[in-house]
Amino acid sequence: MSTVLPPLPAKRYFTIGEVAQLCGVKPHVLRYWEQEFTQLRPMKRRGNRRYYQHHEVLMIRRIRELLYEQGFTISGARNQLLDGSPAGRTAALQEEGAAAAQALATALSQEAALQLADGALQLDAAEAALLRRELEEIRAILF
């Protein structure tokens, strides 16, 4: 029961409507699959519009084949993608890399914030010492 799908055009990004046509599924199915298959992470731009890259369209076709033609459940297809195929392993590694990059960016921004706060505290301590000396001088003059 193999369905012949149209060839993929040589484009960098595809809208959800284009992907739906190219993969023979409805847009709401693609949105649902994004929730179920963590490897699917289309880029979102203005107004939360999804833009899929070429490798994601190929993965959607693979998911479609696993679910509709080979009869896997969602869980089975997810396991098949993660364990069995190079594309699944690549997607899993990309996901891990993206998560690591996000964690690193968060850690770096927190470190930068701590350094700024530390610098501000040191500056405040220096200003406080200067103010204390000036107040002591004024006190000595007044009394």
Backbone as numpy.savetxt, mean C-alpha at the origin, in Angstrom:
# Nx Ny Nz CAx CAy CAz Cx Cy Cz
-14.09 -25.93 -20.49 -14.92 -24.75 -20.49 -14.05 -23.50 -20.49
-12.93 -23.56 -21.14 -12.01 -22.44 -21.19 -12.59 -21.33 -22.05
-12.74 -20.16 -21.45 -13.25 -19.00 -22.16 -12.09 -18.24 -22.77
-12.23 -17.87 -24.02 -11.18 -17.11 -24.69 -11.35 -15.64 -24.32
-10.32 -15.10 -23.70 -10.35 -13.70 -23.29 -9.58 -12.86 -24.31
-9.98 -11.60 -24.46 -9.28 -10.74 -25.44 -7.83 -10.51 -25.02
-6.96 -10.25 -25.99 -5.56 -9.97 -25.64 -5.44 -8.65 -24.88
-4.41 -8.57 -24.06 -4.21 -7.34 -23.28 -3.52 -6.29 -24.15
-4.08 -5.09 -24.20 -3.42 -4.02 -24.94 -2.11 -3.62 -24.24
-1.22 -3.03 -24.99 0.06 -2.58 -24.43 -0.13 -1.24 -23.74
-0.68 -1.29 -22.54 -0.92 -0.08 -21.74 -0.28 -0.27 -20.38
0.02 0.83 -19.74 0.60 0.73 -18.40 -0.48 0.56 -17.33
-1.58 1.28 -17.47 -2.66 1.25 -16.48 -3.99 0.97 -17.16
-4.86 0.27 -16.42 -6.19 -0.06 -16.91 -7.21 0.36 -15.85
-8.35 0.90 -16.30 -9.43 1.25 -15.37 -10.17 -0.03 -14.99
-11.00 0.07 -13.98 -11.74 -1.11 -13.53 -12.69 -1.61 -14.61
-13.26 -0.70 -15.39 -14.14 -1.11 -16.49 -13.39 -1.87 -17.56
-12.20 -1.39 -17.89 -11.38 -2.09 -18.90 -10.98 -3.47 -18.41
-10.57 -3.55 -17.14 -10.16 -4.84 -16.58 -11.34 -5.80 -16.55
-12.51 -5.29 -16.20 -13.70 -6.14 -16.17 -13.95 -6.74 -17.55
-13.83 -5.94 -18.60 -14.02 -6.45 -19.96 -12.92 -7.43 -20.36
-11.68 -7.09 -20.04 -10.55 -7.93 -20.43 -10.54 -9.28 -19.70
-11.15 -9.31 -18.51 -11.12 -10.54 -17.70 -12.46 -11.26 -17.65
-13.48 -10.68 -18.24 -14.78 -11.34 -18.28 -15.49 -11.43 -16.94
-15.31 -10.41 -16.10 -16.01 -10.34 -14.82 -16.57 -8.93 -14.65
-17.49 -8.79 -13.71 -18.10 -7.48 -13.45 -17.21 -6.66 -12.50
-17.31 -5.33 -12.57 -16.50 -4.48 -11.69 -16.70 -4.78 -10.20
-17.93 -5.10 -9.79 -18.15 -5.37 -8.36 -17.42 -6.64 -7.93
-17.24 -7.58 -8.86 -16.49 -8.80 -8.55 -15.02 -8.44 -8.32
-14.49 -7.55 -9.15 -13.10 -7.12 -8.98 -12.90 -6.45 -7.62
-13.85 -5.60 -7.23 -13.74 -4.93 -5.93 -13.79 -5.95 -4.79
-14.63 -6.97 -4.94 -14.71 -8.02 -3.93 -13.40 -8.81 -3.87
-12.86 -9.14 -5.03 -11.60 -9.89 -5.07 -10.47 -9.11 -4.43
-10.49 -7.79 -4.52 -9.46 -6.98 -3.85 -9.46 -7.23 -2.35
-10.65 -7.45 -1.79 -10.75 -7.72 -0.36 -10.26 -9.12 -0.02
-10.50 -10.06 -0.92 -10.18 -11.46 -0.65 -8.74 -11.83 -1.01
-8.18 -11.19 -2.00 -6.83 -11.50 -2.47 -5.95 -10.29 -2.20
-5.14 -10.38 -1.17 -4.34 -9.23 -0.76 -3.29 -8.84 -1.79
-3.01 -9.74 -2.73 -2.04 -9.42 -3.78 -2.59 -8.36 -4.74
-3.90 -8.24 -4.82 -4.51 -7.25 -5.70 -4.57 -5.91 -4.99
-3.72 -5.02 -5.39 -3.69 -3.68 -4.81 -3.60 -2.65 -5.93
-4.72 -2.37 -6.59 -4.65 -1.37 -7.66 -4.33 0.01 -7.08
-3.67 0.80 -7.90 -3.37 2.16 -7.49 -4.67 2.95 -7.51
-4.84 3.80 -6.52 -6.04 4.63 -6.48 -5.63 6.08 -6.63
-6.34 6.77 -7.51 -6.08 8.18 -7.76 -7.34 8.98 -7.52
-7.39 10.15 -8.14 -8.51 11.07 -7.94 -9.84 10.35 -7.71
-10.52 10.74 -6.66 -11.84 10.20 -6.40 -11.85 8.70 -6.15
-10.74 8.15 -5.66 -10.64 6.71 -5.38 -10.80 5.84 -6.63
-10.48 6.38 -7.79 -10.54 5.59 -9.03 -9.40 4.59 -9.05
-9.73 3.36 -9.41 -8.74 2.29 -9.43 -8.03 2.23 -10.77
-6.73 2.02 -10.71 -5.93 1.80 -11.91 -5.08 0.55 -11.70
-5.33 -0.44 -12.55 -4.63 -1.72 -12.46 -3.44 -1.73 -13.40
-2.35 -2.36 -12.96 -1.19 -2.53 -13.82 -1.28 -3.87 -14.53
-0.42 -4.05 -15.51 -0.45 -5.23 -16.37 -0.38 -6.52 -15.55
0.53 -6.59 -14.57 0.68 -7.82 -13.78 -0.57 -8.11 -12.95
-1.27 -7.06 -12.53 -2.50 -7.27 -11.76 -3.62 -7.83 -12.65
-3.67 -7.38 -13.90 -4.67 -7.91 -14.83 -4.39 -9.39 -15.08
-3.12 -9.74 -15.23 -2.77 -11.16 -15.41 -3.15 -11.97 -14.18
-2.95 -11.41 -13.00 -3.32 -12.11 -11.78 -4.84 -12.28 -11.69
-5.58 -11.27 -12.10 -7.05 -11.37 -12.09 -7.49 -12.48 -13.04
-6.86 -12.56 -14.18 -7.19 -13.65 -15.11 -6.89 -15.01 -14.47
-5.78 -15.09 -13.75 -5.43 -16.35 -13.07 -6.46 -16.67 -11.99
-6.87 -15.68 -11.22 -7.89 -15.89 -10.19 -9.19 -16.36 -10.84
-9.55 -15.71 -11.92 -10.77 -16.10 -12.64 -10.69 -17.56 -13.09
-9.53 -17.94 -13.64 -9.34 -19.32 -14.09 -9.46 -20.29 -12.92
-8.82 -19.96 -11.80 -8.88 -20.85 -10.63 -10.30 -21.00 -10.11
-11.04 -19.90 -10.05 -12.39 -19.94 -9.48 -13.41 -20.52 -10.46
-13.43 -20.00 -11.68 -14.50 -20.34 -12.61 -14.22 -21.59 -13.43
-12.97 -21.84 -13.78 -12.68 -22.95 -14.67 -12.16 -24.18 -13.92
-11.37 -23.96 -12.87 -10.82 -25.10 -12.14 -11.64 -25.44 -10.90
-12.60 -24.59 -10.54 -13.53 -24.90 -9.45 -12.99 -24.70 -8.05
-11.94 -23.94 -7.88 -11.42 -23.67 -6.54 -12.36 -22.74 -5.79
-12.35 -22.86 -4.47 -13.03 -21.87 -3.63 -12.12 -20.65 -3.54
-12.64 -19.58 -2.97 -11.82 -18.38 -2.79 -10.57 -18.73 -1.96
-10.78 -19.46 -0.87 -9.66 -19.84 -0.02 -8.66 -20.71 -0.77
-9.17 -21.66 -1.53 -8.30 -22.54 -2.31 -7.52 -21.77 -3.36
-8.18 -20.84 -4.02 -7.50 -20.03 -5.04 -6.44 -19.15 -4.39
-6.76 -18.60 -3.22 -5.79 -17.77 -2.49 -4.55 -18.60 -2.16
-4.76 -19.81 -1.64 -3.63 -20.68 -1.31 -2.84 -21.07 -2.56
-3.54 -21.34 -3.62 -2.88 -21.71 -4.88 -1.99 -20.56 -5.37
-2.49 -19.34 -5.27 -1.70 -18.19 -5.69 -0.48 -17.99 -4.81
-0.67 -18.14 -3.52 0.44 -17.90 -2.60 1.48 -19.01 -2.64
1.03 -20.26 -2.76 1.95 -21.38 -2.65 2.44 -21.91 -3.98
1.57 -21.95 -4.96 1.88 -22.72 -6.15 2.57 -22.02 -7.29
2.29 -20.78 -7.53 2.77 -20.20 -8.79 3.82 -19.13 -8.55
4.71 -18.96 -9.50 5.68 -17.87 -9.38 5.00 -16.50 -9.29
3.91 -16.33 -10.02 3.20 -15.05 -9.96 2.66 -14.80 -8.56
2.16 -15.86 -7.92 1.66 -15.72 -6.56 2.77 -15.38 -5.58
3.90 -16.05 -5.74 5.04 -15.76 -4.87 5.54 -14.34 -5.10
5.59 -13.93 -6.36 6.02 -12.57 -6.68 5.08 -11.56 -6.05
3.78 -11.81 -6.16 2.81 -10.89 -5.59 2.94 -10.84 -4.07
3.14 -12.01 -3.46 3.30 -12.05 -2.00 4.55 -11.28 -1.58
5.63 -11.45 -2.34 6.86 -10.72 -2.03 6.68 -9.22 -2.24
5.94 -8.84 -3.28 5.67 -7.42 -3.51 4.86 -6.84 -2.36
3.89 -7.63 -1.89 3.07 -7.17 -0.78 3.92 -7.00 0.48
4.78 -7.99 0.75 5.65 -7.89 1.92 6.59 -6.70 1.79
7.12 -6.49 0.58 8.01 -5.36 0.35 7.31 -4.03 0.57
6.08 -3.94 0.09 5.31 -2.70 0.27 5.03 -2.46 1.75
4.70 -3.52 2.48 4.45 -3.39 3.92 5.72 -2.97 4.65
6.85 -3.56 4.26 8.13 -3.20 4.88 8.49 -1.76 4.57
8.26 -1.33 3.34 8.55 0.05 2.96 7.68 1.02 3.76
6.42 0.66 3.94 5.51 1.51 4.72 5.97 1.58 6.18
6.36 0.43 6.74 6.83 0.41 8.12 8.10 1.24 8.27
9.00 1.15 7.29 10.23 1.93 7.32 9.92 3.43 7.24
9.01 3.80 6.35 8.64 5.21 6.22 8.04 5.74 7.52
7.21 4.93 8.16 6.61 5.33 9.43 7.68 5.49 10.50
8.60 4.52 10.56 9.67 4.59 11.56 10.56 5.80 11.32
10.88 6.08 10.06 11.72 7.24 9.75 11.02 8.55 10.11
9.72 8.63 9.83 9.00 9.87 10.17 8.90 10.03 11.68
8.74 8.92 12.41 8.70 9.00 13.87 10.06 9.42 14.42
11.13 8.87 13.84 12.49 9.24 14.26 12.74 10.72 14.00
12.31 11.20 12.84 12.48 12.62 12.51 11.71 13.49 13.50
10.50 13.08 13.85 9.70 13.84 14.81 10.38 13.86 16.18
10.94 12.72 16.59 11.64 12.66 17.87 12.88 13.57 17.86
13.60 13.57 16.75 14.78 14.43 16.66 14.39 15.90 16.72
13.29 16.26 16.06 12.82 17.65 16.11 12.41 18.02 17.53
11.68 17.12 18.19 11.24 17.40 19.56 12.44 17.51 20.49
13.43 16.63 20.32 14.63 16.68 21.14 15.37 18.00 20.93
15.47 18.42 19.68 16.12 19.69 19.38 15.36 20.85 20.00
14.03 20.79 19.94 13.22 21.86 20.52 13.40 21.90 22.03
13.47 20.73 22.67 13.67 20.68 24.12 15.03 21.26 24.49
16.06 20.92 23.71 17.38 21.46 24.00 17.39 22.97 23.82
16.71 23.45 22.80 16.61 24.88 22.57 15.86 25.54 23.72
14.77 24.93 24.18 14.00 25.48 25.28 14.83 25.52 26.56
15.65 24.50 26.81 16.49 24.48 27.99 17.52 25.61 27.94
18.09 25.84 26.77 19.06 26.93 26.63 18.38 28.28 26.84
17.20 28.44 26.27 16.46 29.69 26.45 16.08 29.89 27.91
15.69 28.82 28.58 15.32 28.92 29.99 16.51 29.34 30.84
17.68 28.80 30.54 18.89 29.18 31.30 19.20 30.66 31.08
19.07 31.11 29.84 19.33 32.52 29.53 18.33 33.42 30.25
17.06 33.05 30.22 16.03 33.83 30.92 16.29 33.87 32.42
16.69 32.74 32.98 16.97 32.69 34.42 18.09 33.67 34.78
19.15 33.69 33.99 20.27 34.60 34.26 19.80 36.06 34.18
19.00 36.36 33.16 18.51 37.73 33.01 17.62 38.13 34.18
16.76 37.20 34.62 15.88 37.50 35.76 16.69 37.70 37.04
17.74 36.90 37.21 18.59 37.05 38.40 19.30 38.41 38.38
19.71 38.83 37.18 20.35 40.15 37.07 19.37 41.27 37.41
18.15 41.14 36.92 17.11 42.15 37.21 16.80 42.16 38.69
16.73 41.00 39.29 16.44 40.88 40.72 17.56 41.55 41.53
18.79 41.33 41.10 19.92 41.94 41.82 19.87 43.46 41.72
19.43 43.97 40.58 19.33 45.42 40.40 18.21 45.98 41.28
17.07 45.28 41.35 15.92 45.79 42.09 16.11 45.67 43.60
16.78 44.71 44.08 16.86 44.52 45.53 18.21 44.79 45.98
